[in-house]
Amino acid sequence: MKHNKVGSVMTTDVVRASYGTPFKEVARLLAHHRISGLPVVDEDEKVVGVISETDLMARQAETPDPYEPKRRFRVGALTHSGRRRAAKAAARTAGQLMTAPPVTVRAEATIAEAARTMAQRHVERLPVVDEEDRLVGIVTRRDLLQVFLRPDSEIRDEVVEEVLVRALWLPARSLDVSVVEGVVTLAGQMERRSETEIAISMTKQIDGVVAVVDNLTYRLDDSHVQPAERAMHGVADDWLRRL
């Protein structure tokens, strides 16, 4: 199946900072461009870190209050996170303020892969890099959400063409396929249970699908058949073994 790639939704005109960009200039860049973060690059345009509004706020939060009595010692300062907060509090440049190493993604990655990375690493944006880690774009959570704006008719056409016709070698009208607000309903009878599993699994992977309603039935239950035996019964089993 064809999945939308990060390169199709990323922003190529990227606001960035260099390692030596002053702290106040970083703050001005974020405010002027109304963005919540930016990548930090070296002289070869390779991404070396990322700065977010959280980093700037952390610096502000750790800055001593001139009217507060100075504390001689804090146990938290001994921890790794404590030392990092202290370093950010004294940061004067982007290189000192940034979070490193950066979490990045390639333009060839699918939108689903990028979304998974964002969720697992708890980040809101990903610098997009080439094979040599040079900056080519940036993608945000908002960019990735564009995939769910696909028209229902477009999603239905892909289900029919990619799942029914190309993967399962079935006639386009062999099943009833309907899509409402991104929810795909598959109805009808198929030859084998394994084919219904493939149809459901592949449909879930299509860009823009919110959920799949399974109203499929089957004539033969081949769930007890071993993979070696099943391979003799049809081309769809190759897809089943990949699930």
mmCIF file with all atom_site columns, N, CA and C in Angstrom, residues 24-84:
data_model
loop_
_atom_site.group_PDB
_atom_site.id
_atom_site.type_symbol
_atom_site.label_atom_id
_atom_site.label_alt_id
_atom_site.label_comp_id
_atom_site.label_asym_id
_atom_site.label_entity_id
_atom_site.label_seq_id
_atom_site.pdbx_PDB_ins_code
_atom_site.Cartn_x
_atom_site.Cartn_y
_atom_site.Cartn_z
_atom_site.occupancy
_atom_site.B_iso_or_equiv
_atom_site.pdbx_formal_charge
_atom_site.auth_seq_id
_atom_site.auth_comp_id
_atom_site.auth_asym_id
_atom_site.auth_atom_id
_atom_site.pdbx_PDB_model_num
ATOM 1   N N  . LYS A 1 24 ? 18.634 35.252 23.800 1.00 0.00 ? 24 LYS A N  1
ATOM 2   C CA . LYS A 1 24 ? 17.561 36.195 23.488 1.00 0.00 ? 24 LYS A CA 1
ATOM 3   C C  . LYS A 1 24 ? 17.152 36.131 22.015 1.00 0.00 ? 24 LYS A C  1
ATOM 4   N N  . GLU A 1 25 ? 18.102 35.817 21.135 1.00 0.00 ? 25 GLU A N  1
ATOM 5   C CA . GLU A 1 25 ? 17.765 35.687 19.723 1.00 0.00 ? 25 GLU A CA 1
ATOM 6   C C  . GLU A 1 25 ? 16.884 34.465 19.501 1.00 0.00 ? 25 GLU A C  1
ATOM 7   N N  . VAL A 1 26 ? 17.162 33.387 20.235 1.00 0.00 ? 26 VAL A N  1
ATOM 8   C CA . VAL A 1 26 ? 16.308 32.203 20.151 1.00 0.00 ? 26 VAL A CA 1
ATOM 9   C C  . VAL A 1 26 ? 14.886 32.556 20.567 1.00 0.00 ? 26 VAL A C  1
ATOM 10  N N  . ALA A 1 27 ? 14.761 33.292 21.674 1.00 0.00 ? 27 ALA A N  1
ATOM 11  C CA . ALA A 1 27 ? 13.433 33.707 22.152 1.00 0.00 ? 27 ALA A CA 1
ATOM 12  C C  . ALA A 1 27 ? 12.739 34.576 21.116 1.00 0.00 ? 27 ALA A C  1
ATOM 13  N N  . ARG A 1 28 ? 13.486 35.473 20.461 1.00 0.00 ? 28 ARG A N  1
ATOM 14  C CA . ARG A 1 28 ? 12.897 36.337 19.431 1.00 0.00 ? 28 ARG A CA 1
ATOM 15  C C  . ARG A 1 28 ? 12.427 35.527 18.227 1.00 0.00 ? 28 ARG A C  1
ATOM 16  N N  . LEU A 1 29 ? 13.201 34.526 17.845 1.00 0.00 ? 29 LEU A N  1
ATOM 17  C CA . LEU A 1 29 ? 12.824 33.682 16.702 1.00 0.00 ? 29 LEU A CA 1
ATOM 18  C C  . LEU A 1 29 ? 11.505 32.957 16.985 1.00 0.00 ? 29 LEU A C  1
ATOM 19  N N  . LEU A 1 30 ? 11.386 32.405 18.173 1.00 0.00 ? 30 LEU A N  1
ATOM 20  C CA . LEU A 1 30 ? 10.164 31.692 18.521 1.00 0.00 ? 30 LEU A CA 1
ATOM 21  C C  . LEU A 1 30 ? 8.970  32.632 18.544 1.00 0.00 ? 30 LEU A C  1
ATOM 22  N N  . ALA A 1 31 ? 9.153  33.804 19.120 1.00 0.00 ? 31 ALA A N  1
ATOM 23  C CA . ALA A 1 31 ? 8.051  34.752 19.222 1.00 0.00 ? 31 ALA A CA 1
ATOM 24  C C  . ALA A 1 31 ? 7.676  35.329 17.865 1.00 0.00 ? 31 ALA A C  1
ATOM 25  N N  . HIS A 1 32 ? 8.673  35.717 17.070 1.00 0.00 ? 32 HIS A N  1
ATOM 26  C CA . HIS A 1 32 ? 8.417  36.339 15.771 1.00 0.00 ? 32 HIS A CA 1
ATOM 27  C C  . HIS A 1 32 ? 7.716  35.400 14.806 1.00 0.00 ? 32 HIS A C  1
ATOM 28  N N  . HIS A 1 33 ? 8.129  34.129 14.793 1.00 0.00 ? 33 HIS A N  1
ATOM 29  C CA . HIS A 1 33 ? 7.553  33.165 13.851 1.00 0.00 ? 33 HIS A CA 1
ATOM 30  C C  . HIS A 1 33 ? 6.383  32.387 14.448 1.00 0.00 ? 33 HIS A C  1
ATOM 31  N N  . ARG A 1 34 ? 6.071  32.690 15.710 1.00 0.00 ? 34 ARG A N  1
ATOM 32  C CA . ARG A 1 34 ? 4.943  32.056 16.391 1.00 0.00 ? 34 ARG A CA 1
ATOM 33  C C  . ARG A 1 34 ? 5.061  30.530 16.351 1.00 0.00 ? 34 ARG A C  1
ATOM 34  N N  . ILE A 1 35 ? 6.213  30.040 16.723 1.00 0.00 ? 35 ILE A N  1
ATOM 35  C CA . ILE A 1 35 ? 6.461  28.605 16.777 1.00 0.00 ? 35 ILE A CA 1
ATOM 36  C C  . ILE A 1 35 ? 6.875  28.236 18.199 1.00 0.00 ? 35 ILE A C  1
ATOM 37  N N  . SER A 1 36 ? 6.757  26.974 18.531 1.00 0.00 ? 36 SER A N  1
ATOM 38  C CA . SER A 1 36 ? 7.048  26.538 19.897 1.00 0.00 ? 36 SER A CA 1
ATOM 39  C C  . SER A 1 36 ? 8.376  25.798 20.020 1.00 0.00 ? 36 SER A C  1
ATOM 40  N N  . GLY A 1 37 ? 9.123  25.715 18.934 1.00 0.00 ? 37 GLY A N  1
ATOM 41  C CA . GLY A 1 37 ? 10.412 25.051 19.000 1.00 0.00 ? 37 GLY A CA 1
ATOM 42  C C  . GLY A 1 37 ? 11.146 25.142 17.682 1.00 0.00 ? 37 GLY A C  1
ATOM 43  N N  . LEU A 1 38 ? 12.454 24.872 17.731 1.00 0.00 ? 38 LEU A N  1
ATOM 44  C CA . LEU A 1 38 ? 13.254 24.911 16.509 1.00 0.00 ? 38 LEU A CA 1
ATOM 45  C C  . LEU A 1 38 ? 14.494 24.032 16.658 1.00 0.00 ? 38 LEU A C  1
ATOM 46  N N  . PRO A 1 39 ? 15.040 23.574 15.521 1.00 0.00 ? 39 PRO A N  1
ATOM 47  C CA . PRO A 1 39 ? 16.252 22.756 15.574 1.00 0.00 ? 39 PRO A CA 1
ATOM 48  C C  . PRO A 1 39 ? 17.501 23.627 15.661 1.00 0.00 ? 39 PRO A C  1
ATOM 49  N N  . VAL A 1 40 ? 18.566 23.047 16.190 1.00 0.00 ? 40 VAL A N  1
ATOM 50  C CA . VAL A 1 40 ? 19.871 23.698 16.252 1.00 0.00 ? 40 VAL A CA 1
ATOM 51  C C  . VAL A 1 40 ? 20.798 22.934 15.314 1.00 0.00 ? 40 VAL A C  1
ATOM 52  N N  . VAL A 1 41 ? 21.464 23.648 14.422 1.00 0.00 ? 41 VAL A N  1
ATOM 53  C CA . VAL A 1 41 ? 22.322 23.001 13.429 1.00 0.00 ? 41 VAL A CA 1
ATOM 54  C C  . VAL A 1 41 ? 23.761 23.484 13.568 1.00 0.00 ? 41 VAL A C  1
ATOM 55  N N  . ASP A 1 42 ? 24.703 22.650 13.057 1.00 0.00 ? 42 ASP A N  1
ATOM 56  C CA . ASP A 1 42 ? 26.102 23.062 13.051 1.00 0.00 ? 42 ASP A CA 1
ATOM 57  C C  . ASP A 1 42 ? 26.437 23.722 11.721 1.00 0.00 ? 42 ASP A C  1
ATOM 58  N N  . GLU A 1 43 ? 27.718 23.947 11.465 1.00 0.00 ? 43 GLU A N  1
ATOM 59  C CA . GLU A 1 43 ? 28.116 24.653 10.243 1.00 0.00 ? 43 GLU A CA 1
ATOM 60  C C  . GLU A 1 43 ? 27.832 23.864 8.974  1.00 0.00 ? 43 GLU A C  1
ATOM 61  N N  . ASP A 1 44 ? 27.587 22.552 9.092  1.00 0.00 ? 44 ASP A N  1
ATOM 62  C CA . ASP A 1 44 ? 27.270 21.718 7.935  1.00 0.00 ? 44 ASP A CA 1
ATOM 63  C C  . ASP A 1 44 ? 25.774 21.465 7.793  1.00 0.00 ? 44 ASP A C  1
ATOM 64  N N  . GLU A 1 45 ? 24.971 22.213 8.546  1.00 0.00 ? 45 GLU A N  1
ATOM 65  C CA . GLU A 1 45 ? 23.515 22.065 8.536  1.00 0.00 ? 45 GLU A CA 1
ATOM 66  C C  . GLU A 1 45 ? 23.060 20.735 9.119  1.00 0.00 ? 45 GLU A C  1
ATOM 67  N N  . LYS A 1 46 ? 23.912 20.081 9.876  1.00 0.00 ? 46 LYS A N  1
ATOM 68  C CA . LYS A 1 46 ? 23.519 18.850 10.550 1.00 0.00 ? 46 LYS A CA 1
ATOM 69  C C  . LYS A 1 46 ? 22.838 19.204 11.868 1.00 0.00 ? 46 LYS A C  1
ATOM 70  N N  . VAL A 1 47 ? 21.744 18.516 12.158 1.00 0.00 ? 47 VAL A N  1
ATOM 71  C CA . VAL A 1 47 ? 20.975 18.809 13.368 1.00 0.00 ? 47 VAL A CA 1
ATOM 72  C C  . VAL A 1 47 ? 21.698 18.243 14.587 1.00 0.00 ? 47 VAL A C  1
ATOM 73  N N  . VAL A 1 48 ? 21.987 19.112 15.546 1.00 0.00 ? 48 VAL A N  1
ATOM 74  C CA . VAL A 1 48 ? 22.710 18.684 16.746 1.00 0.00 ? 48 VAL A CA 1
ATOM 75  C C  . VAL A 1 48 ? 21.851 18.764 18.006 1.00 0.00 ? 48 VAL A C  1
ATOM 76  N N  . GLY A 1 49 ? 20.692 19.393 17.897 1.00 0.00 ? 49 GLY A N  1
ATOM 77  C CA . GLY A 1 49 ? 19.822 19.506 19.058 1.00 0.00 ? 49 GLY A CA 1
ATOM 78  C C  . GLY A 1 49 ? 18.508 20.178 18.701 1.00 0.00 ? 49 GLY A C  1
ATOM 79  N N  . VAL A 1 50 ? 17.638 20.279 19.680 1.00 0.00 ? 50 VAL A N  1
ATOM 80  C CA . VAL A 1 50 ? 16.328 20.913 19.495 1.00 0.00 ? 50 VAL A CA 1
ATOM 81  C C  . VAL A 1 50 ? 16.031 21.779 20.714 1.00 0.00 ? 50 VAL A C  1
ATOM 82  N N  . ILE A 1 51 ? 15.461 22.943 20.468 1.00 0.00 ? 51 ILE A N  1
ATOM 83  C CA . ILE A 1 51 ? 15.053 23.841 21.549 1.00 0.00 ? 51 ILE A CA 1
ATOM 84  C C  . ILE A 1 51 ? 13.543 24.018 21.492 1.00 0.00 ? 51 ILE A C  1
ATOM 85  N N  . SER A 1 52 ? 12.897 23.921 22.644 1.00 0.00 ? 52 SER A N  1
ATOM 86  C CA . SER A 1 52 ? 11.458 24.137 22.730 1.00 0.00 ? 52 SER A CA 1
ATOM 87  C C  . SER A 1 52 ? 11.175 25.255 23.721 1.00 0.00 ? 52 SER A C  1
ATOM 88  N N  . GLU A 1 53 ? 9.943  25.706 23.739 1.00 0.00 ? 53 GLU A N  1
ATOM 89  C CA . GLU A 1 53 ? 9.551  26.718 24.728 1.00 0.00 ? 53 GLU A CA 1
ATOM 90  C C  . GLU A 1 53 ? 9.772  26.207 26.141 1.00 0.00 ? 53 GLU A C  1
ATOM 91  N N  . THR A 1 54 ? 9.656  24.900 26.301 1.00 0.00 ? 54 THR A N  1
ATOM 92  C CA . THR A 1 54 ? 9.884  24.294 27.615 1.00 0.00 ? 54 THR A CA 1
ATOM 93  C C  . THR A 1 54 ? 11.312 24.546 28.092 1.00 0.00 ? 54 THR A C  1
ATOM 94  N N  . ASP A 1 55 ? 12.269 24.482 27.166 1.00 0.00 ? 55 ASP A N  1
ATOM 95  C CA . ASP A 1 55 ? 13.663 24.732 27.524 1.00 0.00 ? 55 ASP A CA 1
ATOM 96  C C  . ASP A 1 55 ? 13.852 26.173 27.998 1.00 0.00 ? 55 ASP A C  1
ATOM 97  N N  . LEU A 1 56 ? 13.206 27.100 27.298 1.00 0.00 ? 56 LEU A N  1
ATOM 98  C CA . LEU A 1 56 ? 13.318 28.500 27.694 1.00 0.00 ? 56 LEU A CA 1
ATOM 99  C C  . LEU A 1 56 ? 12.656 28.743 29.044 1.00 0.00 ? 56 LEU A C  1
ATOM 100 N N  . MET A 1 57 ? 11.498 28.106 29.253 1.00 0.00 ? 57 MET A N  1
ATOM 101 C CA . MET A 1 57 ? 10.805 28.275 30.523 1.00 0.00 ? 57 MET A CA 1
ATOM 102 C C  . MET A 1 57 ? 11.593 27.643 31.662 1.00 0.00 ? 57 MET A C  1
ATOM 103 N N  . ALA A 1 58 ? 12.283 26.537 31.360 1.00 0.00 ? 58 ALA A N  1
ATOM 104 C CA . ALA A 1 58 ? 13.099 25.888 32.385 1.00 0.00 ? 58 ALA A CA 1
ATOM 105 C C  . ALA A 1 58 ? 14.218 26.808 32.826 1.00 0.00 ? 58 ALA A C  1
ATOM 106 N N  . ARG A 1 59 ? 14.798 27.517 31.872 1.00 0.00 ? 59 ARG A N  1
ATOM 107 C CA . ARG A 1 59 ? 15.861 28.459 32.208 1.00 0.00 ? 59 ARG A CA 1
ATOM 108 C C  . ARG A 1 59 ? 15.329 29.564 33.097 1.00 0.00 ? 59 ARG A C  1
ATOM 109 N N  . GLN A 1 60 ? 14.153 30.081 32.717 1.00 0.00 ? 60 GLN A N  1
ATOM 110 C CA . GLN A 1 60 ? 13.568 31.167 33.494 1.00 0.00 ? 60 GLN A CA 1
ATOM 111 C C  . GLN A 1 60 ? 13.222 30.705 34.901 1.00 0.00 ? 60 GLN A C  1
ATOM 112 N N  . ALA A 1 61 ? 12.698 29.463 34.992 1.00 0.00 ? 61 ALA A N  1
ATOM 113 C CA . ALA A 1 61 ? 12.288 28.946 36.294 1.00 0.00 ? 61 ALA A CA 1
ATOM 114 C C  . ALA A 1 61 ? 13.471 28.728 37.226 1.00 0.00 ? 61 ALA A C  1
ATOM 115 N N  . GLU A 1 62 ? 14.631 28.393 36.639 1.00 0.00 ? 62 GLU A N  1
ATOM 116 C CA . GLU A 1 62 ? 15.803 28.106 37.455 1.00 0.00 ? 62 GLU A CA 1
ATOM 117 C C  . GLU A 1 62 ? 16.623 29.355 37.773 1.00 0.00 ? 62 GLU A C  1
ATOM 118 N N  . THR A 1 63 ? 16.277 30.478 37.156 1.00 0.00 ? 63 THR A N  1
ATOM 119 C CA . THR A 1 63 ? 17.007 31.715 37.430 1.00 0.00 ? 63 THR A CA 1
ATOM 120 C C  . THR A 1 63 ? 16.707 32.188 38.849 1.00 0.00 ? 63 THR A C  1
ATOM 121 N N  . PRO A 1 64 ? 17.704 32.434 39.663 1.00 0.00 ? 64 PRO A N  1
ATOM 122 C CA . PRO A 1 64 ? 17.484 32.816 41.063 1.00 0.00 ? 64 PRO A CA 1
ATOM 123 C C  . PRO A 1 64 ? 16.696 34.116 41.182 1.00 0.00 ? 64 PRO A C  1
ATOM 124 N N  . ASP A 1 65 ? 15.811 34.131 42.152 1.00 0.00 ? 65 ASP A N  1
ATOM 125 C CA . ASP A 1 65 ? 15.055 35.340 42.473 1.00 0.00 ? 65 ASP A CA 1
ATOM 126 C C  . ASP A 1 65 ? 15.968 36.246 43.301 1.00 0.00 ? 65 ASP A C  1
ATOM 127 N N  . PRO A 1 66 ? 16.227 37.478 42.818 1.00 0.00 ? 66 PRO A N  1
ATOM 128 C CA . PRO A 1 66 ? 17.139 38.367 43.549 1.00 0.00 ? 66 PRO A CA 1
ATOM 129 C C  . PRO A 1 66 ? 16.658 38.713 44.951 1.00 0.00 ? 66 PRO A C  1
ATOM 130 N N  . TYR A 1 67 ? 15.350 38.569 45.211 1.00 0.00 ? 67 TYR A N  1
ATOM 131 C CA . TYR A 1 67 ? 14.809 38.916 46.522 1.00 0.00 ? 67 TYR A CA 1
ATOM 132 C C  . TYR A 1 67 ? 14.662 37.696 47.434 1.00 0.00 ? 67 TYR A C  1
ATOM 133 N N  . GLU A 1 68 ? 15.050 36.535 46.915 1.00 0.00 ? 68 GLU A N  1
ATOM 134 C CA . GLU A 1 68 ? 14.940 35.306 47.701 1.00 0.00 ? 68 GLU A CA 1
ATOM 135 C C  . GLU A 1 68 ? 16.280 34.985 48.331 1.00 0.00 ? 68 GLU A C  1
ATOM 136 N N  . PRO A 1 69 ? 16.286 34.617 49.616 1.00 0.00 ? 69 PRO A N  1
ATOM 137 C CA . PRO A 1 69 ? 17.553 34.269 50.277 1.00 0.00 ? 69 PRO A CA 1
ATOM 138 C C  . PRO A 1 69 ? 18.259 33.140 49.527 1.00 0.00 ? 69 PRO A C  1
ATOM 139 N N  . LYS A 1 70 ? 19.547 33.286 49.341 1.00 0.00 ? 70 LYS A N  1
ATOM 140 C CA . LYS A 1 70 ? 20.322 32.301 48.602 1.00 0.00 ? 70 LYS A CA 1
ATOM 141 C C  . LYS A 1 70 ? 20.478 31.027 49.418 1.00 0.00 ? 70 LYS A C  1
ATOM 142 N N  . ARG A 1 71 ? 20.152 29.884 48.759 1.00 0.00 ? 71 ARG A N  1
ATOM 143 C CA . ARG A 1 71 ? 20.306 28.598 49.415 1.00 0.00 ? 71 ARG A CA 1
ATOM 144 C C  . ARG A 1 71 ? 21.676 28.032 49.081 1.00 0.00 ? 71 ARG A C  1
ATOM 145 N N  . ARG A 1 72 ? 22.371 27.596 50.133 1.00 0.00 ? 72 ARG A N  1
ATOM 146 C CA . ARG A 1 72 ? 23.745 27.133 49.939 1.00 0.00 ? 72 ARG A CA 1
ATOM 147 C C  . ARG A 1 72 ? 23.827 25.777 49.232 1.00 0.00 ? 72 ARG A C  1
ATOM 148 N N  . PHE A 1 73 ? 22.844 24.922 49.461 1.00 0.00 ? 73 PHE A N  1
ATOM 149 C CA . PHE A 1 73 ? 22.950 23.565 48.937 1.00 0.00 ? 73 PHE A CA 1
ATOM 150 C C  . PHE A 1 73 ? 21.568 22.978 48.679 1.00 0.00 ? 73 PHE A C  1
ATOM 151 N N  . ARG A 1 74 ? 21.438 22.302 47.556 1.00 0.00 ? 74 ARG A N  1
ATOM 152 C CA . ARG A 1 74 ? 20.203 21.609 47.234 1.00 0.00 ? 74 ARG A CA 1
ATOM 153 C C  . ARG A 1 74 ? 20.524 20.186 46.813 1.00 0.00 ? 74 ARG A C  1
ATOM 154 N N  . VAL A 1 75 ? 19.853 19.213 47.457 1.00 0.00 ? 75 VAL A N  1
ATOM 155 C CA . VAL A 1 75 ? 20.113 17.802 47.139 1.00 0.00 ? 75 VAL A CA 1
ATOM 156 C C  . VAL A 1 75 ? 19.816 17.515 45.673 1.00 0.00 ? 75 VAL A C  1
ATOM 157 N N  . GLY A 1 76 ? 18.784 18.153 45.108 1.00 0.00 ? 76 GLY A N  1
ATOM 158 C CA . GLY A 1 76 ? 18.410 17.909 43.718 1.00 0.00 ? 76 GLY A CA 1
ATOM 159 C C  . GLY A 1 76 ? 19.498 18.250 42.737 1.00 0.00 ? 76 GLY A C  1
ATOM 160 N N  . ALA A 1 77 ? 20.406 19.121 43.136 1.00 0.00 ? 77 ALA A N  1
ATOM 161 C CA . ALA A 1 77 ? 21.474 19.534 42.235 1.00 0.00 ? 77 ALA A CA 1
ATOM 162 C C  . ALA A 1 77 ? 22.457 18.411 41.966 1.00 0.00 ? 77 ALA A C  1
ATOM 163 N N  . LEU A 1 78 ? 22.437 17.369 42.816 1.00 0.00 ? 78 LEU A N  1
ATOM 164 C CA . LEU A 1 78 ? 23.368 16.259 42.637 1.00 0.00 ? 78 LEU A CA 1
ATOM 165 C C  . LEU A 1 78 ? 22.913 15.280 41.560 1.00 0.00 ? 78 LEU A C  1
ATOM 166 N N  . THR A 1 79 ? 21.635 15.273 41.212 1.00 0.00 ? 79 THR A N  1
ATOM 167 C CA . THR A 1 79 ? 21.111 14.337 40.231 1.00 0.00 ? 79 THR A CA 1
ATOM 168 C C  . THR A 1 79 ? 21.437 14.811 38.825 1.00 0.00 ? 79 THR A C  1
ATOM 169 N N  . HIS A 1 80 ? 21.311 13.863 37.870 1.00 0.00 ? 80 HIS A N  1
ATOM 170 C CA . HIS A 1 80 ? 21.582 14.201 36.468 1.00 0.00 ? 80 HIS A CA 1
ATOM 171 C C  . HIS A 1 80 ? 20.618 15.275 35.979 1.00 0.00 ? 80 HIS A C  1
ATOM 172 N N  . SER A 1 81 ? 19.333 15.103 36.306 1.00 0.00 ? 81 SER A N  1
ATOM 173 C CA . SER A 1 81 ? 18.349 16.095 35.864 1.00 0.00 ? 81 SER A CA 1
ATOM 174 C C  . SER A 1 81 ? 18.600 17.441 36.544 1.00 0.00 ? 81 SER A C  1
ATOM 175 N N  . GLY A 1 82 ? 19.069 17.387 37.799 1.00 0.00 ? 82 GLY A N  1
ATOM 176 C CA . GLY A 1 82 ? 19.380 18.624 38.506 1.00 0.00 ? 82 GLY A CA 1
ATOM 177 C C  . GLY A 1 82 ? 20.522 19.371 37.857 1.00 0.00 ? 82 GLY A C  1
ATOM 178 N N  . ARG A 1 83 ? 21.549 18.630 37.442 1.00 0.00 ? 83 ARG A N  1
ATOM 179 C CA . ARG A 1 83 ? 22.691 19.265 36.767 1.00 0.00 ? 83 ARG A CA 1
ATOM 180 C C  . ARG A 1 83 ? 22.267 19.842 35.421 1.00 0.00 ? 83 ARG A C  1
ATOM 181 N N  . ARG A 1 84 ? 21.373 19.158 34.730 1.00 0.00 ? 84 ARG A N  1
ATOM 182 C CA . ARG A 1 84 ? 20.885 19.676 33.447 1.00 0.00 ? 84 ARG A CA 1
ATOM 183 C C  . ARG A 1 84 ? 20.103 20.963 33.644 1.00 0.00 ? 84 ARG A C  1
#
